[in-house]
């Protein structure tokens, strides 16, 4: 139970709590003007401070982080398992990340060899773990169930729109998240119910991936299974080909020298061929010249002259014979020269033919050696190419798996959803005792407010997307009745959680819960809370305006035994909880 809320600022009005019903009243004063309002008396702020001291996350909009309040250290005293007296927890806006406990209640979880004495300072995260362990009985890992969310069902905040729906503690809370925590408070299989939350996370992830796949740019990066299957086939064929080449590759020693030698031989053979063409042409020219080099026939000259009556004398005949002898000499010398040239050319052609044959054999051997393998550098290049292709193939496989998972996830999620719905439905059948207890308790509380003829129950159903818990009171949907649905539902949660060791012994409501509620139901609700808190050893703290309290009093509820100090007023100066006025975040 909560015992006291105080601060180190003397203007702050210390609030004390006791067992049972606690009414924190905000009233008007005789000097109040029509423009004054009890909205700034501090009723909602009291609940905000309790949350702050029980580990709420501090943000710029947190009340205690307000510039006017940051220097103030607030203190909450509450009963705690173990210590003989109330445990004091202190926290300020200046050191919002830490709380100070006047006694070490961490136990053996921190691994300390000896119990620590005196005050201890803990990070807020550690403090919330202790709350989960000691107030809600949560041990070990408990994904989906949070002490902070559980506390929010027992102390709803108007700043989080906690009174909009009975099964949510803030407006944007997902149904699966709320259901896991409600299942824990009601004694259902919260771990099974939490699978709805995990499934919702998968759906959200898939929706994001699907959105990416549908994008013209990202879609090409992710790809489809059909396209990727074809790409993988081609990439695998390329990898197989390179692997075969690497496996068959033989490193030839001095490969580069052999290659240079083969190039030299090739160039020499080509040069020989060119030289042969020239010499063959010259040979043919010389052979033709030899044929044309013959002695001139002159025997016909003397008979011709004689027939013409010209008698050649001896001197002419001698000169003629001399010329003929000279000419024979010239022809003979030319023929000899040409025959020598022909012999030389023929010899060179024959020599080249022999050299070409030898070089051909040499070239064949070199090419055969080169064809059998390659240089070490070539093998390294081949292996590098293989590694690159293998990496590309592996990347394609990953993309294919991702695309396959994405395309199959819709079917898997649908199948899992159906399977989960069946499993939760079966669990609800097996936990009939727990569900009946909750339904009957809620119905009893509702009928205490609206009479036994009013149909009221909890509809608990395994849905496709979440466990649905719907508190219902037969009504016309008015705001007042909707608020009383929340009252009965919260009271049911608090009683069952405390009765079975799954929650603390307090329930806190803001005055907003009673806005628009018929004065008969206000009186009935306060009477019911007073009785239930005694029967169940609980504490119910409610901030309420004197108007609502006055109407309840007219309906037979005596509030005086339950009104706790102080009485907050609408006096502009020091009537409120903090004893002074300041601008809140919403009013800046």
mmCIF file of N, CA, C and O in Angstrom, residues 1-7 14-18 50 53-54 74-80 85-90 100 102 127 506 539 541:
data_model
loop_
_atom_site.group_PDB
_atom_site.id
_atom_site.type_symbol
_atom_site.label_atom_id
_atom_site.label_comp_id
_atom_site.label_asym_id
_atom_site.label_seq_id
_atom_site.Cartn_x
_atom_site.Cartn_y
_atom_site.Cartn_z
ATOM 1 N N UNK A 1 0.845 -1.198 0.000
ATOM 2 C CA UNK A 1 0.000 0.000 0.000
ATOM 3 C C UNK A 1 0.875 1.239 0.000
ATOM 4 O O UNK A 1 2.001 1.221 0.492
ATOM 5 N N UNK A 2 0.287 2.307 -0.556
ATOM 6 C CA UNK A 2 0.987 3.573 -0.535
ATOM 7 C C UNK A 2 0.697 4.243 0.806
ATOM 8 O O UNK A 2 -0.426 4.183 1.309
ATOM 9 N N UNK A 3 1.718 4.859 1.366
ATOM 10 C CA UNK A 3 1.549 5.452 2.704
ATOM 11 C C UNK A 3 1.616 6.973 2.705
ATOM 12 O O UNK A 3 0.849 7.632 3.388
ATOM 13 N N UNK A 4 2.543 7.523 1.949
ATOM 14 C CA UNK A 4 2.699 8.978 2.019
ATOM 15 C C UNK A 4 3.400 9.466 0.755
ATOM 16 O O UNK A 4 4.325 8.828 0.248
ATOM 17 N N UNK A 5 2.949 10.629 0.316
ATOM 18 C CA UNK A 5 3.593 11.328 -0.794
ATOM 19 C C UNK A 5 4.024 12.696 -0.287
ATOM 20 O O UNK A 5 3.182 13.472 0.214
ATOM 21 N N UNK A 6 5.312 12.990 -0.369
ATOM 22 C CA UNK A 6 5.814 14.250 0.183
ATOM 23 C C UNK A 6 6.895 14.803 -0.740
ATOM 24 O O UNK A 6 7.241 14.201 -1.771
ATOM 25 N N UNK A 7 7.429 15.959 -0.350
ATOM 26 C CA UNK A 7 8.477 16.610 -1.144
ATOM 27 C C UNK A 7 9.334 17.447 -0.207
ATOM 28 O O UNK A 7 8.930 17.769 0.929
ATOM 29 N N UNK A 14 1.774 17.559 1.783
ATOM 30 C CA UNK A 14 2.019 16.120 1.980
ATOM 31 C C UNK A 14 0.691 15.375 2.007
ATOM 32 O O UNK A 14 -0.263 15.806 2.650
ATOM 33 N N UNK A 15 0.656 14.236 1.324
ATOM 34 C CA UNK A 15 -0.572 13.446 1.232
ATOM 35 C C UNK A 15 -0.340 12.108 1.920
ATOM 36 O O UNK A 15 0.644 11.421 1.628
ATOM 37 N N UNK A 16 -1.230 11.773 2.824
ATOM 38 C CA UNK A 16 -1.118 10.495 3.535
ATOM 39 C C UNK A 16 -2.213 9.555 3.066
ATOM 40 O O UNK A 16 -3.331 9.985 2.744
ATOM 41 N N UNK A 17 -1.891 8.285 3.049
ATOM 42 C CA UNK A 17 -2.845 7.261 2.619
ATOM 43 C C UNK A 17 -2.937 6.192 3.707
ATOM 44 O O UNK A 17 -1.981 5.963 4.464
ATOM 45 N N UNK A 18 -4.095 5.542 3.745
ATOM 46 C CA UNK A 18 -4.285 4.436 4.684
ATOM 47 C C UNK A 18 -4.891 3.262 3.924
ATOM 48 O O UNK A 18 -5.177 3.344 2.727
ATOM 49 N N UNK A 50 3.050 9.912 -8.514
ATOM 50 C CA UNK A 50 3.166 8.504 -8.089
ATOM 51 C C UNK A 50 3.798 7.675 -9.208
ATOM 52 O O UNK A 50 4.689 6.844 -8.961
ATOM 53 N N UNK A 53 7.509 8.407 -9.398
ATOM 54 C CA UNK A 53 8.270 7.748 -8.331
ATOM 55 C C UNK A 53 8.280 6.222 -8.485
ATOM 56 O O UNK A 53 9.128 5.550 -7.898
ATOM 57 N N UNK A 54 7.358 5.706 -9.281
ATOM 58 C CA UNK A 54 7.333 4.252 -9.523
ATOM 59 C C UNK A 54 7.951 3.903 -10.885
ATOM 60 O O UNK A 54 7.604 2.901 -11.489
ATOM 61 N N UNK A 74 10.881 14.502 -4.723
ATOM 62 C CA UNK A 74 9.620 13.942 -4.235
ATOM 63 C C UNK A 74 9.890 12.591 -3.577
ATOM 64 O O UNK A 74 10.826 11.871 -3.958
ATOM 65 N N UNK A 75 9.043 12.267 -2.602
ATOM 66 C CA UNK A 75 9.237 11.011 -1.861
ATOM 67 C C UNK A 75 7.907 10.276 -1.765
ATOM 68 O O UNK A 75 6.864 10.890 -1.465
ATOM 69 N N UNK A 76 7.963 8.992 -2.049
ATOM 70 C CA UNK A 76 6.790 8.135 -1.877
ATOM 71 C C UNK A 76 7.146 7.041 -0.884
ATOM 72 O O UNK A 76 8.166 6.376 -1.028
ATOM 73 N N UNK A 77 6.305 6.882 0.114
ATOM 74 C CA UNK A 77 6.474 5.789 1.080
ATOM 75 C C UNK A 77 5.431 4.733 0.756
ATOM 76 O O UNK A 77 4.250 5.048 0.600
ATOM 77 N N UNK A 78 5.870 3.505 0.671
ATOM 78 C CA UNK A 78 4.954 2.415 0.346
ATOM 79 C C UNK A 78 5.403 1.130 1.024
ATOM 80 O O UNK A 78 6.596 0.947 1.327
ATOM 81 N N UNK A 79 4.429 0.268 1.275
ATOM 82 C CA UNK A 79 4.756 -1.040 1.846
ATOM 83 C C UNK A 79 5.512 -1.856 0.805
ATOM 84 O O UNK A 79 5.195 -1.812 -0.379
ATOM 85 N N UNK A 80 6.498 -2.603 1.325
ATOM 86 C CA UNK A 80 7.327 -3.394 0.395
ATOM 87 C C UNK A 80 7.611 -4.742 1.038
ATOM 88 O O UNK A 80 7.848 -4.805 2.254
ATOM 89 N N UNK A 85 9.182 -1.626 7.908
ATOM 90 C CA UNK A 85 8.415 -0.404 7.728
ATOM 91 C C UNK A 85 8.299 -0.040 6.267
ATOM 92 O O UNK A 85 8.815 -0.737 5.394
ATOM 93 N N UNK A 86 7.587 1.046 5.988
ATOM 94 C CA UNK A 86 7.441 1.483 4.587
ATOM 95 C C UNK A 86 8.798 1.796 3.951
ATOM 96 O O UNK A 86 9.715 2.281 4.611
ATOM 97 N N UNK A 87 8.885 1.501 2.700
ATOM 98 C CA UNK A 87 10.077 1.823 1.918
ATOM 99 C C UNK A 87 9.910 3.225 1.338
ATOM 100 O O UNK A 87 8.840 3.558 0.812
ATOM 101 N N UNK A 88 10.958 4.033 1.440
ATOM 102 C CA UNK A 88 10.909 5.379 0.879
ATOM 103 C C UNK A 88 11.701 5.412 -0.427
ATOM 104 O O UNK A 88 12.852 4.983 -0.473
ATOM 105 N N UNK A 89 11.053 5.929 -1.462
ATOM 106 C CA UNK A 89 11.725 6.099 -2.736
ATOM 107 C C UNK A 89 11.696 7.591 -3.077
ATOM 108 O O UNK A 89 10.657 8.245 -2.975
ATOM 109 N N UNK A 90 12.859 8.115 -3.461
ATOM 110 C CA UNK A 90 12.977 9.550 -3.772
ATOM 111 C C UNK A 90 13.460 9.700 -5.213
ATOM 112 O O UNK A 90 14.290 8.933 -5.701
ATOM 113 N N UNK A 100 16.418 7.006 -5.295
ATOM 114 C CA UNK A 100 17.119 6.669 -4.058
ATOM 115 C C UNK A 100 16.154 5.951 -3.122
ATOM 116 O O UNK A 100 15.051 6.458 -2.856
ATOM 117 N N UNK A 102 15.585 4.284 0.682
ATOM 118 C CA UNK A 102 16.181 4.419 2.029
ATOM 119 C C UNK A 102 16.640 3.068 2.563
ATOM 120 O O UNK A 102 17.277 2.996 3.611
ATOM 121 N N UNK A 127 15.088 -0.046 -10.812
ATOM 122 C CA UNK A 127 13.956 0.140 -9.900
ATOM 123 C C UNK A 127 12.685 -0.492 -10.492
ATOM 124 O O UNK A 127 11.921 -1.160 -9.796
ATOM 125 N N UNK A 506 -2.979 -1.899 -4.349
ATOM 126 C CA UNK A 506 -3.588 -0.571 -4.492
ATOM 127 C C UNK A 506 -4.155 -0.381 -5.892
ATOM 128 O O UNK A 506 -3.728 -1.022 -6.857
ATOM 129 N N UNK A 539 -6.298 -1.170 -1.176
ATOM 130 C CA UNK A 539 -6.321 0.283 -0.994
ATOM 131 C C UNK A 539 -6.836 0.910 -2.284
ATOM 132 O O UNK A 539 -6.350 0.570 -3.371
ATOM 133 N N UNK A 541 -7.395 4.570 -3.960
ATOM 134 C CA UNK A 541 -7.146 6.006 -3.877
ATOM 135 C C UNK A 541 -7.857 6.664 -5.047
ATOM 136 O O UNK A 541 -7.664 6.258 -6.206
#
